[in-house]
Amino acid sequence: MNPEQIGLSTACFYPHTLTEDALDLAAELGFSLVEVFLQTESEYRLDFAAVLAQRARASGVRIHSLHLYATLFDLWSPYARMREETRARFLQLLEVATHVGARALTWHGLRLGIDDPALVGPFLESTAWAAEAAHAAGLTLCVENVSWCYLRRPEHVAVLKGLGAPLGFTFDSFQAAESGVAPEALIAAMNGALTTVHLADFAPAGPRHLLPGRGIMDWPGVFAALRRVAYAGPLLIEIAGLDAPETLLEARRFIEAGLRSCSR
């Protein structure tokens, strides 16, 4: 794992900084790799993509991936018009992603009725459809493990892999801990398709999405698991409740130290 792959999600600066301005903040802090979390419907338009692309070029920041806002992409909806509109929005998203030079998409997937066969079936069908559409556009659709969504445990990874679609995965350390699942097990299950990694810490009684190093995560175990699967992609800090942008530098130093220890 390369320390130069340490980046951040623009979600770190939400809600006080507009998405496009977050690119400038990232660059000012010395980060050159980001995931852009698109927060509103207007941010899925091509005119906004042009703004993002210009800001990225001007600041020297590379956009690795786009994070989809969950409620805008219920691709499996039983209501025909909603299904048509969300799938049309997804196809437009592919144009946006291509315009800004992204390589991957991070998606939560099914978030209600996550164990209901009547919803899981259509969700899996829509996932295969979306993965194929993304692949045709030169992108990788990555389903993220999220404690309150479908993908929570290794067996869910196996089901998604079983679709036979060109699908990737986003591993989130905080979400694994909140799900009560060993991060190592999820990382191992995602092996061969792990495309993006989100790093945040976890504390049972504390705020969610803590800075790496401020919770109880077994970070040596996480880094060792990533090394075992030869992961070489982005390591993106994704926290909430940022008190000061400069604290992201503390997180980067913590991750760098962890990578050095892991490589010994």
PDB file of N, CA and C in Angstrom, residues 95-137:
ATOM      1  N   GLU A  95     -22.296   9.782 -17.220  1.00  0.00           N
ATOM      2  CA  GLU A  95     -21.733  10.880 -18.012  1.00  0.00           C
ATOM      3  C   GLU A  95     -20.973  11.850 -17.120  1.00  0.00           C
ATOM      4  N   VAL A  96     -21.551  12.160 -15.965  1.00  0.00           N
ATOM      5  CA  VAL A  96     -20.887  13.055 -15.011  1.00  0.00           C
ATOM      6  C   VAL A  96     -19.549  12.459 -14.581  1.00  0.00           C
ATOM      7  N   ALA A  97     -19.557  11.184 -14.232  1.00  0.00           N
ATOM      8  CA  ALA A  97     -18.336  10.522 -13.770  1.00  0.00           C
ATOM      9  C   ALA A  97     -17.260  10.529 -14.847  1.00  0.00           C
ATOM     10  N   THR A  98     -17.667  10.266 -16.070  1.00  0.00           N
ATOM     11  CA  THR A  98     -16.709  10.283 -17.174  1.00  0.00           C
ATOM     12  C   THR A  98     -16.132  11.674 -17.364  1.00  0.00           C
ATOM     13  N   HIS A  99     -16.973  12.683 -17.249  1.00  0.00           N
ATOM     14  CA  HIS A  99     -16.541  14.071 -17.465  1.00  0.00           C
ATOM     15  C   HIS A  99     -15.504  14.501 -16.436  1.00  0.00           C
ATOM     16  N   VAL A 100     -15.632  14.031 -15.200  1.00  0.00           N
ATOM     17  CA  VAL A 100     -14.690  14.461 -14.154  1.00  0.00           C
ATOM     18  C   VAL A 100     -13.503  13.506 -14.025  1.00  0.00           C
ATOM     19  N   GLY A 101     -13.478  12.465 -14.841  1.00  0.00           N
ATOM     20  CA  GLY A 101     -12.347  11.544 -14.826  1.00  0.00           C
ATOM     21  C   GLY A 101     -12.368  10.513 -13.716  1.00  0.00           C
ATOM     22  N   ALA A 102     -13.538  10.280 -13.126  1.00  0.00           N
ATOM     23  CA  ALA A 102     -13.638   9.280 -12.058  1.00  0.00           C
ATOM     24  C   ALA A 102     -13.491   7.875 -12.640  1.00  0.00           C
ATOM     25  N   ARG A 103     -13.070   6.966 -11.792  1.00  0.00           N
ATOM     26  CA  ARG A 103     -12.896   5.578 -12.203  1.00  0.00           C
ATOM     27  C   ARG A 103     -13.900   4.639 -11.546  1.00  0.00           C
ATOM     28  N   ALA A 104     -14.529   5.122 -10.470  1.00  0.00           N
ATOM     29  CA  ALA A 104     -15.405   4.242  -9.698  1.00  0.00           C
ATOM     30  C   ALA A 104     -16.575   5.022  -9.118  1.00  0.00           C
ATOM     31  N   LEU A 105     -17.592   4.268  -8.709  1.00  0.00           N
ATOM     32  CA  LEU A 105     -18.777   4.824  -8.056  1.00  0.00           C
ATOM     33  C   LEU A 105     -18.974   4.065  -6.748  1.00  0.00           C
ATOM     34  N   THR A 106     -19.289   4.779  -5.682  1.00  0.00           N
ATOM     35  CA  THR A 106     -19.601   4.138  -4.403  1.00  0.00           C
ATOM     36  C   THR A 106     -21.100   4.248  -4.160  1.00  0.00           C
ATOM     37  N   TRP A 107     -21.727   3.102  -3.873  1.00  0.00           N
ATOM     38  CA  TRP A 107     -23.194   3.034  -3.777  1.00  0.00           C
ATOM     39  C   TRP A 107     -23.579   2.198  -2.563  1.00  0.00           C
ATOM     40  N   HIS A 108     -24.543   2.699  -1.779  1.00  0.00           N
ATOM     41  CA  HIS A 108     -25.021   1.948  -0.620  1.00  0.00           C
ATOM     42  C   HIS A 108     -25.933   0.797  -1.027  1.00  0.00           C
ATOM     43  N   GLY A 109     -26.690   0.980  -2.093  1.00  0.00           N
ATOM     44  CA  GLY A 109     -27.631  -0.057  -2.486  1.00  0.00           C
ATOM     45  C   GLY A 109     -28.869  -0.071  -1.608  1.00  0.00           C
ATOM     46  N   LEU A 110     -29.449  -1.249  -1.453  1.00  0.00           N
ATOM     47  CA  LEU A 110     -30.713  -1.412  -0.725  1.00  0.00           C
ATOM     48  C   LEU A 110     -30.560  -0.991   0.734  1.00  0.00           C
ATOM     49  N   ARG A 111     -31.457  -0.095   1.183  1.00  0.00           N
ATOM     50  CA  ARG A 111     -31.338   0.424   2.547  1.00  0.00           C
ATOM     51  C   ARG A 111     -32.606   0.228   3.375  1.00  0.00           C
ATOM     52  N   LEU A 112     -33.700  -0.218   2.766  1.00  0.00           N
ATOM     53  CA  LEU A 112     -34.948  -0.511   3.477  1.00  0.00           C
ATOM     54  C   LEU A 112     -35.370  -1.927   3.105  1.00  0.00           C
ATOM     55  N   GLY A 113     -35.910  -2.655   4.069  1.00  0.00           N
ATOM     56  CA  GLY A 113     -36.292  -4.032   3.773  1.00  0.00           C
ATOM     57  C   GLY A 113     -35.100  -4.865   3.355  1.00  0.00           C
ATOM     58  N   ILE A 114     -33.974  -4.676   4.048  1.00  0.00           N
ATOM     59  CA  ILE A 114     -32.706  -5.245   3.588  1.00  0.00           C
ATOM     60  C   ILE A 114     -32.656  -6.770   3.665  1.00  0.00           C
ATOM     61  N   ASP A 115     -33.606  -7.381   4.349  1.00  0.00           N
ATOM     62  CA  ASP A 115     -33.679  -8.845   4.391  1.00  0.00           C
ATOM     63  C   ASP A 115     -34.990  -9.365   3.805  1.00  0.00           C
ATOM     64  N   ASP A 116     -35.730  -8.505   3.136  1.00  0.00           N
ATOM     65  CA  ASP A 116     -37.018  -8.868   2.542  1.00  0.00           C
ATOM     66  C   ASP A 116     -36.782  -9.411   1.132  1.00  0.00           C
ATOM     67  N   PRO A 117     -37.038 -10.698   0.894  1.00  0.00           N
ATOM     68  CA  PRO A 117     -36.801 -11.274  -0.431  1.00  0.00           C
ATOM     69  C   PRO A 117     -37.507 -10.516  -1.553  1.00  0.00           C
ATOM     70  N   ALA A 118     -38.668  -9.922  -1.247  1.00  0.00           N
ATOM     71  CA  ALA A 118     -39.412  -9.188  -2.273  1.00  0.00           C
ATOM     72  C   ALA A 118     -38.663  -7.943  -2.731  1.00  0.00           C
ATOM     73  N   LEU A 119     -37.766  -7.430  -1.906  1.00  0.00           N
ATOM     74  CA  LEU A 119     -36.952  -6.272  -2.277  1.00  0.00           C
ATOM     75  C   LEU A 119     -35.532  -6.675  -2.656  1.00  0.00           C
ATOM     76  N   VAL A 120     -34.996  -7.683  -1.988  1.00  0.00           N
ATOM     77  CA  VAL A 120     -33.622  -8.101  -2.272  1.00  0.00           C
ATOM     78  C   VAL A 120     -33.489  -8.591  -3.707  1.00  0.00           C
ATOM     79  N   GLY A 121     -34.474  -9.346  -4.183  1.00  0.00           N
ATOM     80  CA  GLY A 121     -34.418  -9.847  -5.558  1.00  0.00           C
ATOM     81  C   GLY A 121     -34.314  -8.730  -6.582  1.00  0.00           C
ATOM     82  N   PRO A 122     -35.250  -7.767  -6.579  1.00  0.00           N
ATOM     83  CA  PRO A 122     -35.149  -6.639  -7.510  1.00  0.00           C
ATOM     84  C   PRO A 122     -33.876  -5.816  -7.304  1.00  0.00           C
ATOM     85  N   PHE A 123     -33.415  -5.685  -6.057  1.00  0.00           N
ATOM     86  CA  PHE A 123     -32.166  -4.960  -5.814  1.00  0.00           C
ATOM     87  C   PHE A 123     -30.999  -5.654  -6.506  1.00  0.00           C
ATOM     88  N   LEU A 124     -30.925  -6.966  -6.388  1.00  0.00           N
ATOM     89  CA  LEU A 124     -29.827  -7.689  -7.026  1.00  0.00           C
ATOM     90  C   LEU A 124     -29.895  -7.555  -8.542  1.00  0.00           C
ATOM     91  N   GLU A 125     -31.107  -7.613  -9.083  1.00  0.00           N
ATOM     92  CA  GLU A 125     -31.255  -7.438 -10.539  1.00  0.00           C
ATOM     93  C   GLU A 125     -30.788  -6.058 -10.960  1.00  0.00           C
ATOM     94  N   SER A 126     -31.166  -5.044 -10.187  1.00  0.00           N
ATOM     95  CA  SER A 126     -30.789  -3.674 -10.538  1.00  0.00           C
ATOM     96  C   SER A 126     -29.291  -3.459 -10.367  1.00  0.00           C
ATOM     97  N   THR A 127     -28.690  -4.159  -9.410  1.00  0.00           N
ATOM     98  CA  THR A 127     -27.246  -4.052  -9.215  1.00  0.00           C
ATOM     99  C   THR A 127     -26.507  -4.591 -10.430  1.00  0.00           C
ATOM    100  N   ALA A 128     -26.951  -5.733 -10.932  1.00  0.00           N
ATOM    101  CA  ALA A 128     -26.324  -6.296 -12.129  1.00  0.00           C
ATOM    102  C   ALA A 128     -26.480  -5.351 -13.314  1.00  0.00           C
ATOM    103  N   TRP A 129     -27.683  -4.786 -13.463  1.00  0.00           N
ATOM    104  CA  TRP A 129     -27.918  -3.826 -14.555  1.00  0.00           C
ATOM    105  C   TRP A 129     -26.982  -2.629 -14.434  1.00  0.00           C
ATOM    106  N   ALA A 130     -26.894  -2.048 -13.238  1.00  0.00           N
ATOM    107  CA  ALA A 130     -26.075  -0.856 -13.032  1.00  0.00           C
ATOM    108  C   ALA A 130     -24.592  -1.163 -13.209  1.00  0.00           C
ATOM    109  N   ALA A 131     -24.154  -2.329 -12.744  1.00  0.00           N
ATOM    110  CA  ALA A 131     -22.746  -2.703 -12.891  1.00  0.00           C
ATOM    111  C   ALA A 131     -22.370  -2.842 -14.360  1.00  0.00           C
ATOM    112  N   GLU A 132     -23.254  -3.440 -15.139  1.00  0.00           N
ATOM    113  CA  GLU A 132     -22.980  -3.594 -16.575  1.00  0.00           C
ATOM    114  C   GLU A 132     -22.954  -2.234 -17.270  1.00  0.00           C
ATOM    115  N   ALA A 133     -23.900  -1.357 -16.911  1.00  0.00           N
ATOM    116  CA  ALA A 133     -23.933  -0.024 -17.518  1.00  0.00           C
ATOM    117  C   ALA A 133     -22.674   0.763 -17.167  1.00  0.00           C
ATOM    118  N   ALA A 134     -22.252   0.679 -15.914  1.00  0.00           N
ATOM    119  CA  ALA A 134     -21.038   1.377 -15.493  1.00  0.00           C
ATOM    120  C   ALA A 134     -19.819   0.823 -16.224  1.00  0.00           C
ATOM    121  N   HIS A 135     -19.739  -0.482 -16.307  1.00  0.00           N
ATOM    122  CA  HIS A 135     -18.606  -1.120 -16.982  1.00  0.00           C
ATOM    123  C   HIS A 135     -18.517  -0.680 -18.441  1.00  0.00           C
ATOM    124  N   ALA A 136     -19.663  -0.588 -19.102  1.00  0.00           N
ATOM    125  CA  ALA A 136     -19.682  -0.156 -20.499  1.00  0.00           C
ATOM    126  C   ALA A 136     -19.174   1.270 -20.652  1.00  0.00           C
ATOM    127  N   ALA A 137     -19.295   2.063 -19.580  1.00  0.00           N
ATOM    128  CA  ALA A 137     -18.821   3.450 -19.598  1.00  0.00           C
ATOM    129  C   ALA A 137     -17.390   3.577 -19.080  1.00  0.00           C
TER     130      ALA A 137
END
